[in-house]
Amino acid sequence: MKPVVLDPSFFKRDVLEVAPGLIGKIIVRKFENGEIKRYRITETEAYRGEEDLACHASKGRTQRTEVMYHQGGKIYVYLIYGMYWMLNLVTGEPDHPCAVLIRGIEGFSGPGKVGRELRLDKTFYGEDVAPSKRIWIESDGYEPDIWVSSRIGVEYAGTEWTEKPWRFIAKENK
DNA sequence: GCGTCGATCTAC
DNA sequence: TAGATCGACGCG
């Protein structure tokens, strides 16, 4: 099937639909030299609103979390441990601060490696996910079976939120 | 202003 | 199992 660019409406749904929906989709990165690379998404995690203590928005609306309060289809990046840029895609309607963390793409397992491969930096913050920009998503109709588990590295949020089955992995990849 | 810590990865 | 490395956040 010929790849089609995902419509912005894809992201304006609940993050618990978008996160598994992104598994098997293709993330496209246009680099500064014009080179375009495509990577199939193999792993995602959902972060869902202020009540989700693992979500950065649980701290409220700040300069850092601002973009999550916008409508779906924008990029939320942040620096972690002083060296890794995490790639997130904002989902849902305005004032519902949710985002999907891209934890893995084909050939690169782990969100830090994803950010490094895609050469992210702070200038991606708030950018639209669109072919006119540097990052967008395509579908070629491939829909792998999905494995679900709890989220990684969010123990600080307490067991209620750590145990949510909000991590999605392409089964063949596992 | 200052201390703490993090949605990670790598090497020892 | 600890170190890299720095911005956001909380406290004062």
Short mmCIF file of C-alpha atoms (C1' of nucleotides) in Angstrom, two decimals:
data_model
loop_
_atom_site.label_atom_id
_atom_site.label_comp_id
_atom_site.label_asym_id
_atom_site.label_seq_id
_atom_site.Cartn_x
_atom_site.Cartn_y
_atom_site.Cartn_z
CA MET A 1 0.00 0.00 0.00
CA LYS A 2 1.28 3.42 -0.93
CA PRO A 3 2.21 5.48 2.14
CA VAL A 4 -0.20 8.25 3.10
CA VAL A 5 0.51 11.13 5.45
CA LEU A 6 -1.56 10.93 8.61
CA ASP A 7 -4.22 13.62 8.85
CA PRO A 8 -3.92 16.01 11.83
CA SER A 9 -7.24 14.60 13.08
CA PHE A 10 -5.38 11.37 13.88
CA PHE A 11 -3.78 13.11 16.85
CA LYS A 12 -6.89 14.89 18.10
CA ARG A 13 -8.18 11.77 19.83
CA ASP A 14 -7.64 10.29 23.28
CA VAL A 15 -3.98 9.47 23.88
CA LEU A 16 -4.96 5.89 24.72
CA GLU A 17 -6.15 5.51 21.12
CA VAL A 18 -3.31 7.41 19.52
CA ALA A 19 -0.46 5.68 21.37
CA PRO A 20 -1.29 2.13 20.19
CA GLY A 21 -2.42 3.57 16.85
CA LEU A 22 1.09 4.83 16.19
CA ILE A 23 2.62 1.36 16.45
CA GLY A 24 3.59 0.25 12.95
CA LYS A 25 3.26 3.76 11.54
CA ILE A 26 6.25 5.43 9.91
CA ILE A 27 7.99 8.45 11.35
CA VAL A 28 9.59 10.60 8.67
CA ARG A 29 12.48 12.92 9.43
CA LYS A 30 13.72 15.54 6.99
CA PHE A 31 17.26 16.52 7.97
CA GLU A 32 18.89 19.87 7.51
CA ASN A 33 20.71 18.72 4.35
CA GLY A 34 17.41 17.71 2.76
CA GLU A 35 17.92 14.00 3.37
CA ILE A 36 14.72 12.18 4.28
CA LYS A 37 14.71 9.05 6.42
CA ARG A 38 11.81 6.81 7.42
CA TYR A 39 11.57 4.68 10.56
CA ARG A 40 8.75 2.36 11.61
CA ILE A 41 7.51 2.99 15.14
CA THR A 42 7.92 -0.04 17.40
CA GLU A 43 7.20 1.26 20.90
CA THR A 44 5.16 4.08 22.47
CA GLU A 45 3.91 5.19 25.88
CA ALA A 46 0.87 7.27 26.78
CA TYR A 47 0.93 10.16 29.26
CA ARG A 48 -2.52 11.31 30.10
CA GLY A 49 -3.45 14.60 31.73
CA GLU A 50 -2.82 16.41 35.00
CA GLU A 51 -4.23 13.56 37.08
CA ASP A 52 -1.59 11.18 35.66
CA LEU A 53 1.21 11.63 38.20
CA ALA A 54 3.72 10.21 35.70
CA CYS A 55 2.80 12.92 33.18
CA HIS A 56 4.78 16.15 33.27
CA ALA A 57 1.46 18.01 33.13
CA SER A 58 0.72 16.75 36.65
CA LYS A 59 2.89 19.71 37.69
CA GLY A 60 0.43 22.02 35.96
CA ARG A 61 0.73 24.42 33.07
CA THR A 62 4.32 25.68 32.91
CA GLN A 63 6.68 26.88 30.20
CA ARG A 64 7.81 23.30 29.82
CA THR A 65 4.36 21.67 29.64
CA GLU A 66 2.64 24.46 27.72
CA VAL A 67 2.58 22.68 24.36
CA MET A 68 0.76 19.69 25.84
CA TYR A 69 -2.18 22.00 26.50
CA HIS A 70 -2.47 22.71 22.79
CA GLN A 71 -4.40 20.58 20.33
CA GLY A 72 -2.94 17.29 19.13
CA GLY A 73 -0.41 17.14 16.34
CA LYS A 74 2.47 19.12 17.81
CA ILE A 75 5.88 18.03 19.03
CA TYR A 76 6.82 18.07 22.70
CA VAL A 77 10.54 17.57 23.29
CA TYR A 78 12.45 17.87 26.54
CA LEU A 79 15.97 17.19 27.72
CA ILE A 80 16.43 14.41 30.25
CA TYR A 81 19.54 13.62 32.32
CA GLY A 82 21.26 16.52 30.61
CA MET A 83 21.83 14.61 27.39
CA TYR A 84 18.82 12.93 25.81
CA TRP A 85 16.00 14.60 23.91
CA MET A 86 12.71 12.72 24.33
CA LEU A 87 10.31 12.83 21.38
CA ASN A 88 6.64 13.18 22.26
CA LEU A 89 3.60 13.86 20.10
CA VAL A 90 0.82 15.91 21.66
CA THR A 91 -2.65 14.38 21.39
CA GLY A 92 -6.25 15.33 22.04
CA GLU A 93 -8.20 18.57 22.29
CA PRO A 94 -6.84 21.84 23.71
CA ASP A 95 -6.56 21.94 27.52
CA HIS A 96 -6.28 18.15 27.74
CA PRO A 97 -2.52 17.83 28.32
CA CYS A 98 -1.64 14.43 26.87
CA ALA A 99 1.26 13.14 24.81
CA VAL A 100 2.75 9.97 23.36
CA LEU A 101 6.40 9.23 24.06
CA ILE A 102 8.13 7.54 21.12
CA ARG A 103 10.18 4.89 22.94
CA GLY A 104 11.37 2.92 19.95
CA ILE A 105 11.75 2.93 16.19
CA GLU A 106 13.01 0.15 13.94
CA GLY A 107 16.70 -0.34 14.63
CA PHE A 108 16.72 1.94 17.67
CA SER A 109 15.31 0.70 20.97
CA GLY A 110 14.91 3.27 23.74
CA PRO A 111 13.72 6.88 23.70
CA GLY A 112 17.21 8.31 24.18
CA LYS A 113 18.45 6.50 21.08
CA VAL A 114 15.40 7.67 19.12
CA GLY A 115 16.14 11.29 19.96
CA ARG A 116 19.80 10.88 19.08
CA GLU A 117 19.08 9.19 15.74
CA LEU A 118 16.55 11.87 14.77
CA ARG A 119 18.96 14.57 15.93
CA LEU A 120 16.42 16.37 18.06
CA ASP A 121 17.03 19.57 19.98
CA LYS A 122 15.02 22.28 21.70
CA THR A 123 14.05 23.93 18.40
CA PHE A 124 11.58 21.07 17.79
CA TYR A 125 9.51 22.16 20.78
CA GLY A 126 6.00 23.10 19.60
CA GLU A 127 6.65 22.35 15.93
CA ASP A 128 3.75 20.92 13.91
CA VAL A 129 3.90 17.30 12.83
CA ALA A 130 3.57 18.00 9.12
CA PRO A 131 5.30 17.32 5.78
CA SER A 132 6.02 21.04 5.47
CA LYS A 133 8.14 20.74 8.63
CA ARG A 134 10.89 18.37 9.78
CA ILE A 135 8.90 15.48 11.22
CA TRP A 136 5.67 13.84 10.12
CA ILE A 137 3.94 10.45 10.26
CA GLU A 138 2.91 8.18 7.40
CA SER A 139 0.93 4.95 7.20
CA ASP A 140 1.48 2.18 4.68
CA GLY A 141 -1.41 0.18 6.08
CA TYR A 142 0.79 -2.13 8.14
CA GLU A 143 -0.79 -2.99 11.48
CA PRO A 144 1.28 -5.31 13.67
CA ASP A 145 -0.10 -7.11 16.71
CA ILE A 146 0.51 -5.05 19.83
CA TRP A 147 1.94 -6.09 23.16
CA VAL A 148 0.87 -4.02 26.18
CA SER A 149 2.76 -3.45 29.44
CA SER A 150 3.26 -0.95 32.22
CA ARG A 151 5.31 2.18 31.72
CA ILE A 152 9.06 2.41 32.28
CA GLY A 153 10.95 4.65 34.66
CA VAL A 154 7.98 6.31 36.33
CA GLU A 155 8.12 4.66 39.78
CA TYR A 156 8.14 8.10 41.35
CA ALA A 157 4.48 8.43 40.31
CA GLY A 158 3.38 5.65 42.67
CA THR A 159 2.03 2.20 41.92
CA GLU A 160 -1.39 3.32 40.71
CA TRP A 161 0.17 5.18 37.81
CA THR A 162 3.21 2.97 37.29
CA GLU A 163 0.98 -0.05 36.79
CA LYS A 164 -1.24 1.46 34.09
CA PRO A 165 -0.94 -0.68 30.92
CA TRP A 166 -0.04 2.33 28.82
CA ARG A 167 3.08 1.07 27.06
CA PHE A 168 2.61 -0.36 23.59
CA ILE A 169 5.09 -2.51 21.68
CA ALA A 170 4.97 -4.15 18.25
CA LYS A 171 4.72 -7.85 19.14
CA GLU A 172 7.20 -9.12 16.58
CA ASN A 173 9.68 -6.65 18.01
CA LYS A 174 9.41 -8.09 21.47
"C1'" DG B 1 20.10 31.76 44.49
"C1'" DC B 2 20.80 26.89 45.42
"C1'" DG B 3 19.96 21.92 45.78
"C1'" DT B 4 17.58 18.01 43.96
"C1'" DC B 5 16.32 14.93 40.45
"C1'" DG B 6 14.77 13.10 36.15
"C1'" DA B 7 9.59 9.40 30.77
"C1'" DT B 8 18.18 7.35 29.81
"C1'" DC B 9 22.21 5.05 28.24
"C1'" DT B 10 26.78 3.31 28.62
"C1'" DA B 11 30.79 1.58 30.49
"C1'" DC B 12 33.11 -0.26 34.45
"C1'" DT C 1 26.08 0.02 39.61
"C1'" DA C 2 27.60 4.53 39.07
"C1'" DG C 3 28.59 8.52 36.16
"C1'" DA C 4 27.51 11.81 32.49
"C1'" DT C 5 25.33 16.50 32.38
"C1'" DC C 6 21.80 20.35 32.60
"C1'" DG C 7 17.21 22.48 32.75
"C1'" DA C 8 12.97 22.57 35.41
"C1'" DC C 9 11.14 22.89 39.64
"C1'" DG C 10 10.67 23.77 44.69
"C1'" DC C 11 12.07 26.10 48.49
"C1'" DG C 12 13.50 30.17 50.78
#
